[in-house]
CSV table of C-alpha atoms in Angstrom, one decimal:
chain,number,residue,atom,x,y,z
A,1369,MET,CA,-27.9,-11.1,-14.0
A,1370,PRO,CA,-31.0,-10.4,-11.6
A,1371,GLU,CA,-31.8,-6.5,-11.6
A,1372,SER,CA,-32.4,-7.5,-7.7
A,1373,ASN,CA,-29.3,-9.1,-6.7
A,1374,MET,CA,-27.5,-6.0,-8.7
A,1375,SER,CA,-29.2,-4.2,-6.4
A,1376,LEU,CA,-27.5,-6.0,-3.6
A,1377,VAL,CA,-24.5,-5.0,-4.6
A,1378,LEU,CA,-24.5,-1.9,-6.0
A,1379,GLY,CA,-26.8,-0.5,-3.4
A,1380,GLN,CA,-25.0,-0.3,-0.5
A,1381,GLU,CA,-23.3,2.7,0.8
A,1382,ARG,CA,-20.0,2.1,2.0
A,1383,SER,CA,-20.9,4.3,5.4
A,1384,SER,CA,-23.2,0.8,6.0
A,1385,TRP,CA,-21.1,-1.2,6.7
A,1386,ILE,CA,-20.0,0.2,10.0
A,1387,ARG,CA,-21.3,-1.4,13.3
A,1388,LEU,CA,-21.6,1.2,15.5
A,1389,ARG,CA,-20.2,-0.8,18.5
A,1390,THR,CA,-16.9,-0.4,16.4
A,1391,MET,CA,-17.2,3.8,16.6
A,1392,ILE,CA,-18.1,3.8,20.0
A,1393,LEU,CA,-14.6,1.6,20.8
A,1394,LEU,CA,-12.4,4.1,19.0
A,1395,ARG,CA,-14.8,6.9,21.0
A,1396,TRP,CA,-13.8,5.2,24.1
A,1397,VAL,CA,-10.2,5.0,23.1
A,1398,ALA,CA,-9.8,8.2,22.2
A,1399,ILE,CA,-11.6,9.9,25.3
A,1400,ALA,CA,-9.5,7.3,27.0
A,1401,GLY,CA,-6.4,9.2,25.3
A,1402,GLN,CA,-7.9,12.5,26.2
A,1403,ILE,CA,-7.4,12.1,29.5
A,1404,VAL,CA,-4.1,10.9,29.8
A,1405,ALA,CA,-2.7,13.7,27.8
A,1406,ILE,CA,-4.2,16.2,30.2
A,1407,THR,CA,-3.8,14.5,32.8
A,1408,VAL,CA,0.1,14.3,31.8
A,1409,ALA,CA,0.3,17.8,30.8
A,1410,GLN,CA,-0.8,19.0,34.1
A,1411,GLN,CA,1.0,16.7,36.9
A,1412,THR,CA,4.7,15.8,35.2
A,1413,TYR,CA,4.8,18.9,33.2
A,1414,HIS,CA,2.8,21.4,35.4
A,1415,LEU,CA,1.1,23.0,32.9
A,1416,GLN,CA,-2.2,25.3,34.1
A,1417,LEU,CA,-5.3,23.8,32.1
A,1418,ASN,CA,-8.6,25.1,32.3
A,1419,LEU,CA,-9.4,21.7,33.9
A,1420,GLY,CA,-13.2,21.8,34.6
A,1421,LEU,CA,-13.8,23.0,30.4
A,1422,CYS,CA,-11.8,20.3,29.4
A,1423,TYR,CA,-12.9,17.7,31.8
A,1424,LEU,CA,-16.2,19.1,30.0
A,1425,ALA,CA,-15.5,18.3,26.7
A,1426,ILE,CA,-14.0,14.9,27.2
A,1427,GLY,CA,-17.1,14.4,29.6
A,1428,VAL,CA,-19.7,15.3,26.9
A,1429,SER,CA,-18.7,12.7,24.1
A,1430,ALA,CA,-18.4,9.5,27.2
A,1431,VAL,CA,-22.0,10.8,27.5
A,1432,VAL,CA,-22.4,10.2,23.8
A,1433,ASN,CA,-21.1,7.5,23.6
A,1434,VAL,CA,-22.9,6.0,26.9
A,1435,MET,CA,-26.6,7.1,25.2
A,1436,ALA,CA,-25.1,5.3,22.3
A,1437,ILE,CA,-24.6,2.0,24.3
A,1438,PHE,CA,-28.1,2.0,25.6
A,1439,ALA,CA,-30.2,3.8,22.9
A,1440,PHE,CA,-29.0,1.2,20.0
A,1441,PRO,CA,-28.0,-2.1,19.6
A,1442,GLY,CA,-24.6,-2.8,20.0
A,1443,ASN,CA,-25.0,-4.8,16.1
A,1444,LYS,CA,-26.6,-1.6,14.0
A,1445,ARG,CA,-25.1,-0.3,11.4
A,1446,LEU,CA,-24.5,3.2,10.9
A,1447,SER,CA,-26.3,4.9,8.2
A,1448,GLU,CA,-24.2,7.3,6.1
A,1449,PHE,CA,-26.2,10.2,7.7
A,1450,GLU,CA,-25.4,8.6,11.2
A,1451,ASN,CA,-21.7,8.3,10.3
A,1452,PHE,CA,-21.1,11.4,9.2
A,1453,LEU,CA,-23.4,13.3,12.1
A,1454,MET,CA,-20.8,10.7,14.8
A,1455,VAL,CA,-17.4,11.9,12.6
A,1456,LEU,CA,-18.6,15.2,12.7
A,1457,PHE,CA,-18.8,15.5,16.5
A,1458,ASP,CA,-15.5,14.3,17.1
A,1459,LEU,CA,-14.2,16.9,15.1
A,1460,GLN,CA,-15.7,19.6,17.1
A,1461,GLN,CA,-14.9,18.1,20.0
A,1462,LEU,CA,-11.2,18.1,19.2
A,1463,GLY,CA,-11.6,21.6,18.2
A,1464,VAL,CA,-12.8,22.2,21.2
A,1465,LEU,CA,-10.3,20.6,23.3
A,1466,LEU,CA,-7.5,22.4,21.2
A,1467,TYR,CA,-9.0,25.6,21.8
A,1468,LEU,CA,-8.4,25.1,25.1
A,1469,THR,CA,-5.1,23.8,24.9
A,1470,GLY,CA,-3.0,26.2,23.0
A,1471,GLY,CA,-4.3,25.6,19.6
A,1472,LEU,CA,-2.2,24.8,16.6
A,1473,HIS,CA,0.8,25.5,19.2
A,1474,ASN,CA,-0.4,22.0,21.1
A,1475,PRO,CA,1.5,19.4,18.9
A,1476,PHE,CA,-1.9,17.2,19.4
A,1477,ALA,CA,-4.0,19.7,16.3
A,1478,LEU,CA,-2.2,16.6,14.0
A,1479,LEU,CA,-5.2,14.9,15.1
A,1480,LEU,CA,-7.3,16.8,12.8
A,1481,VAL,CA,-6.5,15.2,10.0
A,1482,GLY,CA,-8.3,11.7,11.4
A,1483,PRO,CA,-11.6,12.7,11.2
A,1484,VAL,CA,-10.5,13.7,7.6
A,1485,ILE,CA,-9.0,10.4,6.1
A,1486,ILE,CA,-11.3,8.4,7.8
A,1487,SER,CA,-15.0,10.3,6.4
A,1488,ALA,CA,-12.6,9.8,3.3
A,1489,ASN,CA,-12.8,5.8,4.1
A,1490,VAL,CA,-16.2,5.3,4.3
A,1491,MET,CA,-18.7,7.9,3.1
A,1492,GLY,CA,-19.5,9.7,0.1
A,1493,LEU,CA,-18.1,12.4,-1.6
A,1494,ARG,CA,-20.8,15.2,-0.1
A,1495,SER,CA,-20.2,14.3,3.0
A,1496,THR,CA,-16.0,13.8,3.1
A,1497,LEU,CA,-16.0,17.2,1.4
A,1498,ILE,CA,-18.1,19.2,4.6
A,1499,ILE,CA,-15.7,17.5,6.9
A,1500,GLY,CA,-12.7,18.1,5.6
A,1501,THR,CA,-14.0,21.9,5.0
A,1502,THR,CA,-14.8,21.7,8.4
A,1503,ALA,CA,-11.5,20.4,9.8
A,1504,ILE,CA,-10.0,23.6,7.4
A,1505,ILE,CA,-12.0,26.4,9.0
A,1506,LEU,CA,-11.1,24.7,12.9
A,1507,VAL,CA,-7.7,24.5,11.6
A,1508,THR,CA,-8.0,28.7,10.6
A,1509,LEU,CA,-9.8,29.5,13.5
A,1510,LEU,CA,-7.0,27.7,16.3
A,1511,ALA,CA,-4.5,29.6,14.9
A,1512,LEU,CA,-5.9,32.9,15.4
A,1513,TYR,CA,-8.1,31.8,18.7
A,1514,HIS,CA,-7.1,30.1,21.4
A,1515,LEU,CA,-6.4,29.4,24.9
A,1516,PRO,CA,-2.3,29.8,25.1
A,1517,LEU,CA,-0.5,27.6,27.3
A,1518,LYS,CA,0.9,28.5,30.1
A,1519,THR,CA,3.8,26.9,32.4
A,1520,GLU,CA,3.4,27.0,36.2
A,1521,MET,CA,5.2,30.2,36.5
A,1522,GLY,CA,2.8,32.0,34.5
A,1523,PHE,CA,4.8,31.6,31.0
A,1524,VAL,CA,3.3,31.4,27.6
A,1525,LEU,CA,4.2,28.3,25.6
A,1526,ARG,CA,4.0,29.6,22.2
A,1527,ILE,CA,6.4,28.5,19.0
A,1528,PRO,CA,6.9,31.4,16.4
A,1529,ASP,CA,4.5,32.7,14.1
A,1530,VAL,CA,6.5,31.1,11.2
A,1531,PHE,CA,5.8,27.7,12.7
A,1532,VAL,CA,2.3,28.6,13.6
A,1533,PHE,CA,1.8,28.9,10.0
A,1534,GLY,CA,4.1,26.4,8.4
A,1535,HIS,CA,2.2,24.0,11.3
A,1536,TRP,CA,-1.3,25.3,9.3
A,1537,THR,CA,-0.3,24.8,6.5
A,1538,ALA,CA,1.4,21.3,7.0
A,1539,ILE,CA,-2.0,20.4,8.4
A,1540,VAL,CA,-4.7,21.1,5.4
A,1541,ILE,CA,-2.3,19.8,2.8
A,1542,ALA,CA,-2.2,16.9,4.8
A,1543,MET,CA,-6.1,16.9,5.1
A,1544,VAL,CA,-6.5,17.5,1.3
A,1545,PHE,CA,-4.0,14.6,0.0
A,1546,LEU,CA,-4.4,12.1,2.5
A,1547,GLY,CA,-8.6,12.6,2.3
A,1548,ALA,CA,-8.2,12.6,-1.7
A,1549,TYR,CA,-5.9,9.7,-1.6
A,1550,SER,CA,-7.9,7.9,0.9
A,1551,TYR,CA,-11.1,8.5,-0.7
A,1552,ARG,CA,-9.6,7.5,-4.4
A,1553,ILE,CA,-7.9,4.2,-3.2
A,1554,SER,CA,-11.3,3.2,-1.4
A,1555,SER,CA,-13.9,4.1,-4.1
A,1556,GLU,CA,-11.2,1.5,-6.5
A,1557,VAL,CA,-11.4,-1.1,-3.9
A,1558,GLN,CA,-15.2,-1.0,-3.6
A,1559,SER,CA,-15.2,-0.8,-7.1
A,1560,MET,CA,-13.4,-3.3,-8.1
A,1561,SER,CA,-15.2,-5.3,-5.0
A,1562,GLU,CA,-18.6,-4.5,-6.5
A,1563,ALA,CA,-17.5,-5.7,-9.8
A,1564,LEU,CA,-16.0,-9.3,-8.6
A,1565,ALA,CA,-19.4,-10.1,-6.9
A,1566,ALA,CA,-20.8,-9.2,-10.1
A,1567,THR,CA,-18.6,-11.5,-12.3
A,1568,GLN,CA,-19.5,-14.4,-9.5
A,1569,MET,CA,-23.1,-13.8,-9.9
A,1570,ALA,CA,-22.6,-14.4,-13.9
A,1571,LEU,CA,-20.6,-17.0,-13.9
A,1572,ALA,CA,-23.1,-19.0,-10.9
A,1573,ARG,CA,-25.8,-18.3,-13.7
A,1574,GLU,CA,-23.8,-19.8,-16.2
A,1575,GLN,CA,-22.9,-22.7,-14.3
A,1576,LYS,CA,-26.3,-23.2,-13.2
A,1577,LEU,CA,-27.9,-22.9,-16.4
A,1578,THR,CA,-24.6,-25.4,-17.6
A,1579,ASP,CA,-26.0,-27.6,-15.0
A,1580,LEU,CA,-29.5,-27.8,-16.0
A,1581,GLY,CA,-28.0,-28.8,-19.4
A,1582,GLY,CA,-26.2,-31.4,-18.1
A,1583,VAL,CA,-28.9,-32.6,-16.6
A,1584,VAL,CA,-31.4,-32.4,-18.9
A,1585,ALA,CA,-29.4,-34.6,-21.0
A,1586,ALA,CA,-28.5,-37.3,-18.6
A,1587,ALA,CA,-31.9,-37.5,-18.3
A,1588,ALA,CA,-33.0,-38.0,-22.1
A,1589,HIS,CA,-29.7,-40.4,-21.8
A,1590,GLU,CA,-31.3,-42.4,-19.4
A,1591,LEU,CA,-34.5,-42.6,-20.6
A,1592,GLY,CA,-33.6,-43.8,-24.5
A,1593,THR,CA,-33.4,-47.6,-23.3
A,1594,PRO,CA,-37.1,-47.7,-21.1
A,1595,LEU,CA,-38.6,-45.8,-24.2
A,1596,ALA,CA,-37.7,-48.1,-26.7
A,1597,THR,CA,-39.0,-51.1,-24.8
A,1598,ILE,CA,-42.5,-49.4,-24.8
A,1599,LYS,CA,-41.9,-48.6,-28.4
A,1600,LEU,CA,-41.2,-52.4,-29.1
A,1601,ALA,CA,-43.5,-53.5,-26.7
A,1602,SER,CA,-46.6,-51.2,-28.0
A,1603,SER,CA,-44.9,-52.2,-31.7
A,1604,GLU,CA,-45.6,-56.5,-31.4
A,1605,LEU,CA,-49.4,-54.8,-29.8
A,1606,VAL,CA,-50.4,-53.5,-32.4
A,1607,GLU,CA,-49.2,-56.2,-34.5
A,1608,GLU,CA,-51.3,-58.7,-32.6
A,1609,LEU,CA,-54.3,-57.3,-32.1
A,1610,ASP,CA,-55.7,-57.0,-35.3
A,1611,ASP,CA,-58.9,-58.8,-34.4
A,1612,ARG,CA,-59.7,-56.4,-31.1
A,1613,PRO,CA,-59.4,-53.1,-32.6
A,1614,ASP,CA,-60.2,-51.4,-29.6
A,1615,LEU,CA,-57.6,-52.4,-28.0
A,1616,ARG,CA,-55.1,-51.7,-31.5
A,1617,GLU,CA,-56.5,-47.9,-31.1
A,1618,ASP,CA,-54.5,-48.0,-27.4
A,1619,ALA,CA,-51.3,-49.5,-27.9
A,1620,ALA,CA,-51.2,-47.4,-31.5
A,1621,LEU,CA,-51.3,-44.9,-29.4
A,1622,ILE,CA,-48.5,-45.7,-26.5
A,1623,ARG,CA,-46.4,-46.0,-29.4
A,1624,GLU,CA,-47.3,-42.8,-31.0
A,1625,GLN,CA,-46.7,-41.0,-27.1
A,1626,ALA,CA,-43.4,-43.0,-26.9
A,1627,ASP,CA,-42.2,-41.8,-30.0
A,1628,ARG,CA,-43.6,-37.8,-29.0
A,1629,CYS,CA,-41.7,-38.3,-25.4
A,1630,ARG,CA,-38.6,-39.5,-27.7
A,1631,ASP,CA,-38.6,-36.1,-30.0
A,1632,ILE,CA,-38.9,-34.1,-26.4
A,1633,LEU,CA,-36.3,-35.9,-25.4
A,1634,ARG,CA,-34.0,-34.8,-27.9
A,1635,ASN,CA,-34.9,-31.4,-27.9
A,1636,MET,CA,-34.4,-30.5,-24.5
A,1637,GLY,CA,-31.0,-32.3,-24.7
A,1638,ARG,CA,-30.1,-31.4,-28.0
A,1639,ALA,CA,-27.1,-28.8,-26.2
A,1640,GLY,CA,-26.0,-32.2,-24.7
A,1641,LYS,CA,-26.7,-35.1,-27.3
A,1642,ASP,CA,-23.0,-35.1,-28.5
A,1643,ASP,CA,-21.6,-34.1,-25.3
A,1644,LEU,CA,-23.6,-35.7,-22.2
A,1645,HIS,CA,-21.5,-34.2,-19.9
A,1646,LEU,CA,-21.7,-31.2,-21.9
A,1647,ARG,CA,-17.2,-30.8,-21.1
A,1648,GLN,CA,-17.0,-30.3,-24.7
A,1649,ALA,CA,-18.0,-29.1,-28.1
A,1650,PRO,CA,-16.9,-27.8,-31.2
A,1651,LEU,CA,-15.4,-24.2,-31.2
A,1652,SER,CA,-17.9,-22.9,-33.8
A,1653,THR,CA,-20.9,-24.8,-31.7
A,1654,VAL,CA,-19.5,-23.0,-28.1
A,1655,ILE,CA,-19.6,-19.4,-30.3
A,1656,HIS,CA,-22.8,-19.9,-31.4
A,1657,GLU,CA,-24.0,-20.9,-28.5
A,1658,ALA,CA,-22.4,-17.9,-26.1
A,1659,ALA,CA,-24.0,-15.7,-29.8
A,1660,GLU,CA,-27.6,-16.8,-29.2
A,1661,PRO,CA,-29.3,-14.2,-27.5
A,1662,HIS,CA,-27.9,-11.4,-29.7
A,1663,VAL,CA,-28.7,-12.8,-33.3
A,1664,ASN,CA,-32.1,-11.2,-33.6
A,1665,ARG,CA,-31.4,-7.8,-32.5
A,1666,GLY,CA,-31.2,-5.8,-35.8
A,1667,LYS,CA,-27.4,-6.2,-36.3
A,1668,THR,CA,-26.3,-9.3,-38.8
A,1669,LEU,CA,-23.8,-11.7,-37.8
A,1670,HIS,CA,-21.3,-12.9,-39.7
A,1671,PHE,CA,-19.3,-16.6,-38.3
A,1672,ASP,CA,-16.7,-17.4,-39.9
A,1673,GLU,CA,-13.7,-20.1,-38.9
A,1674,GLY,CA,-11.2,-21.8,-40.6
A,1675,PRO,CA,-7.8,-22.8,-39.4
A,1676,GLY,CA,-4.3,-20.7,-38.9
A,1677,GLU,CA,-1.3,-21.4,-40.4
A,1678,GLY,CA,0.3,-24.8,-39.5
A,1679,GLY,CA,-3.5,-25.5,-38.2
A,1680,ASP,CA,-5.2,-28.8,-39.1
A,1681,LEU,CA,-8.2,-28.6,-41.0
A,1682,GLN,CA,-10.8,-30.5,-38.0
A,1683,GLN,CA,-11.5,-27.8,-36.0
A,1684,PRO,CA,-10.7,-28.2,-32.4
A,1685,SER,CA,-13.4,-29.4,-29.8
A,1686,ILE,CA,-12.9,-26.9,-26.6
A,1687,LEU,CA,-13.5,-27.3,-22.8
A,1688,ARG,CA,-17.2,-25.9,-23.3
A,1689,LYS,CA,-16.5,-23.6,-19.5
A,1690,PRO,CA,-19.0,-21.1,-18.1
A,1691,GLU,CA,-17.1,-18.6,-18.1
A,1692,VAL,CA,-15.6,-19.2,-22.2
A,1693,ILE,CA,-19.2,-18.8,-22.9
A,1694,HIS,CA,-19.9,-15.8,-20.7
A,1695,GLY,CA,-17.4,-14.2,-21.5
A,1696,LEU,CA,-17.3,-14.3,-25.5
A,1697,ARG,CA,-21.5,-13.5,-25.3
A,1698,ASN,CA,-20.4,-10.0,-23.5
A,1699,LEU,CA,-18.2,-9.6,-25.7
A,1700,ILE,CA,-20.3,-10.2,-29.3
A,1701,GLN,CA,-23.0,-8.3,-27.1
A,1702,ASN,CA,-20.7,-4.9,-26.6
A,1703,ALA,CA,-20.3,-4.9,-30.1
A,1704,VAL,CA,-24.0,-5.9,-31.0
A,1705,ASP,CA,-24.8,-2.7,-28.8
A,1706,PHE,CA,-22.4,-0.5,-30.4
A,1707,ALA,CA,-22.3,-1.5,-34.1
A,1708,ARG,CA,-23.9,0.5,-36.7
A,1709,SER,CA,-25.2,-2.6,-38.7
A,1710,THR,CA,-22.6,-5.6,-39.0
A,1711,VAL,CA,-20.7,-7.6,-35.9
A,1712,TRP,CA,-17.9,-10.1,-36.9
A,1713,VAL,CA,-16.6,-13.2,-34.7
A,1714,GLU,CA,-14.1,-15.0,-36.6
A,1715,ALA,CA,-12.4,-18.1,-35.1
A,1716,GLU,CA,-8.9,-19.0,-35.9
A,1717,TRP,CA,-6.8,-22.1,-34.7
A,1718,THR,CA,-3.2,-23.5,-34.8
A,1719,ALA,CA,-1.1,-25.9,-33.9
A,1720,GLU,CA,-0.2,-23.5,-30.4
A,1721,ALA,CA,-3.3,-21.1,-30.1
A,1722,ILE,CA,-7.0,-20.8,-30.2
A,1723,THR,CA,-8.1,-17.1,-30.9
A,1724,VAL,CA,-11.9,-15.8,-31.5
A,1725,THR,CA,-11.7,-12.5,-33.1
A,1726,ILE,CA,-14.9,-9.3,-32.6
A,1727,MET,CA,-15.1,-7.4,-34.9
A,1728,ASP,CA,-18.2,-4.0,-35.4
A,1729,ASP,CA,-18.7,-0.9,-37.6
A,1730,GLY,CA,-19.6,1.3,-35.3
A,1731,ARG,CA,-17.5,4.3,-33.6
A,1732,GLY,CA,-14.7,2.2,-31.9
A,1733,TYR,CA,-13.1,2.6,-28.3
A,1734,PRO,CA,-13.2,6.7,-27.4
A,1735,ALA,CA,-8.5,7.7,-27.9
A,1736,HIS,CA,-9.5,8.7,-24.2
A,1737,MET,CA,-10.5,5.2,-22.5
A,1738,PHE,CA,-8.1,2.8,-24.2
A,1739,GLY,CA,-5.6,2.3,-21.1
A,1740,ARG,CA,-9.1,1.9,-18.8
A,1741,ILE,CA,-10.2,-0.3,-21.3
A,1742,GLY,CA,-11.7,-3.4,-18.9
A,1743,ASP,CA,-11.8,-1.7,-16.2
A,1744,PRO,CA,-15.7,-1.8,-13.7
A,1745,PHE,CA,-17.8,0.9,-14.5
A,1746,VAL,CA,-16.3,2.3,-17.4
A,1747,ARG,CA,-19.3,2.9,-19.6
A,1748,ARG,CA,-19.4,5.5,-23.1
A,1749,ARG,CA,-22.9,7.6,-22.8
A,1750,ARG,CA,-26.0,5.6,-22.7
A,1751,ALA,CA,-26.6,8.0,-25.8
A,1752,GLU,CA,-24.8,5.4,-27.8
A,1753,VAL,CA,-26.6,2.4,-27.2
A,1754,ASP,CA,-29.1,1.3,-30.0
A,1755,THR,CA,-32.3,1.6,-27.7
A,1756,ARG,CA,-34.6,0.7,-29.7
A,1757,SER,CA,-33.1,-2.2,-30.4
A,1758,ARG,CA,-32.4,-3.5,-26.7
A,1759,PRO,CA,-34.2,-0.8,-25.0
A,1760,GLU,CA,-33.8,-2.1,-21.2
A,1761,TYR,CA,-30.0,-1.2,-22.1
A,1762,GLU,CA,-28.5,1.2,-18.8
A,1763,GLY,CA,-24.7,0.2,-19.6
A,1764,MET,CA,-23.5,-0.1,-16.4
A,1765,GLY,CA,-19.9,-1.2,-17.6
A,1766,LEU,CA,-19.5,-4.2,-16.4
A,1767,GLY,CA,-20.0,-6.2,-19.1
A,1768,LEU,CA,-16.4,-5.7,-20.4
A,1769,PHE,CA,-14.6,-6.3,-17.0
A,1770,ILE,CA,-17.1,-9.3,-16.3
A,1771,ALA,CA,-16.1,-10.7,-20.1
A,1772,LYS,CA,-12.1,-10.1,-19.3
A,1773,THR,CA,-12.2,-11.1,-16.0
A,1774,LEU,CA,-13.7,-14.3,-17.3
A,1775,LEU,CA,-11.6,-15.2,-20.1
A,1776,GLU,CA,-8.3,-14.5,-18.4
A,1777,ARG,CA,-9.4,-16.7,-15.3
A,1778,SER,CA,-9.9,-19.7,-18.1
A,1779,GLY,CA,-6.6,-18.8,-19.8
A,1780,ALA,CA,-7.0,-16.2,-22.1
A,1781,GLU,CA,-5.1,-13.1,-23.3
A,1782,LEU,CA,-7.0,-10.2,-24.2
A,1783,LYS,CA,-6.1,-7.6,-27.2
A,1784,PHE,CA,-8.4,-4.3,-27.9
A,1785,ALA,CA,-8.2,-2.2,-30.9
A,1786,ASN,CA,-10.5,0.4,-33.1
A,1787,GLY,CA,-10.3,-0.7,-36.9
A,1788,SER,CA,-10.0,2.8,-37.9
A,1789,ASP,CA,-6.2,3.1,-36.2
A,1790,PRO,CA,-4.2,2.2,-38.9
A,1791,TYR,CA,-0.9,1.0,-36.5
A,1792,GLN,CA,-3.0,-1.6,-35.5
A,1793,THR,CA,-2.2,-5.3,-36.5
A,1794,LEU,CA,-5.8,-7.2,-35.9
A,1795,THR,CA,-7.7,-7.0,-39.2
A,1796,ASP,CA,-6.4,-5.0,-42.6
A,1797,LEU,CA,-10.4,-5.3,-44.0
A,1798,ALA,CA,-11.4,-1.5,-44.1
A,1799,GLU,CA,-15.1,-1.8,-43.3
A,1800,ARG,CA,-14.3,-3.1,-40.3
A,1801,ARG,CA,-13.6,0.0,-38.6
A,1802,GLY,CA,-14.9,-0.6,-35.1
A,1803,ALA,CA,-14.1,-1.9,-32.3
A,1804,ILE,CA,-11.9,-4.6,-32.1
A,1805,VAL,CA,-11.2,-7.4,-29.2
A,1806,GLN,CA,-9.1,-10.4,-29.9
A,1807,VAL,CA,-9.3,-13.4,-27.5
A,1808,THR,CA,-6.4,-15.8,-27.6
A,1809,TRP,CA,-5.9,-19.0,-25.4
A,1810,PRO,CA,-2.9,-21.7,-25.5
A,1811,ARG,CA,-4.3,-24.7,-27.0
A,1812,SER,CA,-3.1,-26.4,-23.6
A,1813,GLN,CA,-5.4,-24.7,-21.3
A,1814,ILE,CA,-8.5,-24.7,-23.7
A,1815,ASP,CA,-8.9,-28.0,-26.8
A,1816,ALA,CA,-10.5,-30.5,-24.9
A,1817,GLN,CA,-8.2,-33.4,-26.9
A,1818,THR,CA,-5.4,-32.6,-25.5
A,1819,GLY,CA,-3.3,-32.9,-22.1
A,1820,GLU,CA,-4.8,-32.8,-18.8
A,1821,ASN,CA,-8.4,-31.9,-20.9
A,1822,ALA,CA,-8.4,-34.8,-22.6
A,1823,VAL,CA,-12.2,-36.1,-22.7
A,1824,PRO,CA,-12.3,-40.1,-22.5
A,1825,VAL,CA,-13.9,-42.1,-25.4
A,1826,GLY,CA,-17.2,-43.2,-24.2
A,1827,LEU,CA,-18.2,-40.9,-22.5
A,1828,ASN,CA,-19.8,-39.0,-25.2
A,1829,GLU,CA,-21.8,-40.8,-27.3
A,1830,PRO,CA,-25.9,-39.9,-28.0
A,1831,PHE,CA,-28.8,-41.6,-27.0
A,1832,ARG,CA,-30.7,-43.5,-28.9
A,1833,VAL,CA,-34.7,-44.7,-29.1
């Protein structure tokens, strides 16, 4: 996958997705709600409030909003730091209003949880921790220091101290729990979104390569007839120009160049020569094509194909899907990365299923990661990878996720195990003690000669010159 494409996917912070216009609109809603709450408290319940300071705090928020409208374009995307400053300002403005209106004796103190949840959803861990810590400090200060709420008769509205403590405890717990919950969920969603985008890029690249191979094969097929005609005509000219050696030499050169064009086209279209539109290929051909980039990386690859119980001796032809090739290629790459010296790739087929098993003699999957195999951005330590055979390896943790996603999309079921596990049933050979992954397709999903997958006879004849 191109590095530039991955930088586009992974280089964006979550906060960079938020438009300034959205934050301005939400702040106007908050300002309107604060004005309504203060007006109702005074007019309906006749509470004695310091209206001058209250409206000053609200006015500052409105002025900041107006300044943001004129200073920046409406479609501006906020950076992490800008988002952090906006949420921190809103948190402090709300804290000032609560200080002026009774502190934790004011039921609206629960709104202090809001900025913490927002920061957990759209910001990084550091910003979220600062916002959360600031909110807890504000809640603690408001429990101790605030202007009391008074009725029109001068009575102070307050709740018992035990309820104040309970209110403080509930708000702090809500901040910690809901903040952590929101941050965890949003991080999972973001990771999955980035990983799926990377999967789509990988599949798109494999599809491009497949399409390119199809174009080359089709071109080779179409050019076969005119090249044969040129060769035939030039051969006749060579025989008829015995008395003209200068022209005979030119005709011979034309024949030689026609042969050269034939050989070039055959080499370019070798992947599609036996399958004109690259729609199907023998199972072993697809496996070897998937493994080809990793054959010469300093590890020994053993390939073994054969029928299982009840399977035909002739190996099946399968659909040459890009997701199958790229998925198997990633699994083989993972095995080569972590193998000590040897990787085994075994293919087996029966009347009902086609199975490919990839094994290595490495350390296997860490026991604590078994429940997370196939999750995006789960990786081992970089030091465990053989950097001598692949110095550019960075271990982004997307390989298994992409492979699992693409292969499951093709109808496969994947099983993971360690050869050193005495309870695993995927192999009984002691030397294959490393990681094991078994990919199984129902034949109806991938066999090119069954059901809807069957390719009509005549589409796959090779060109001849």
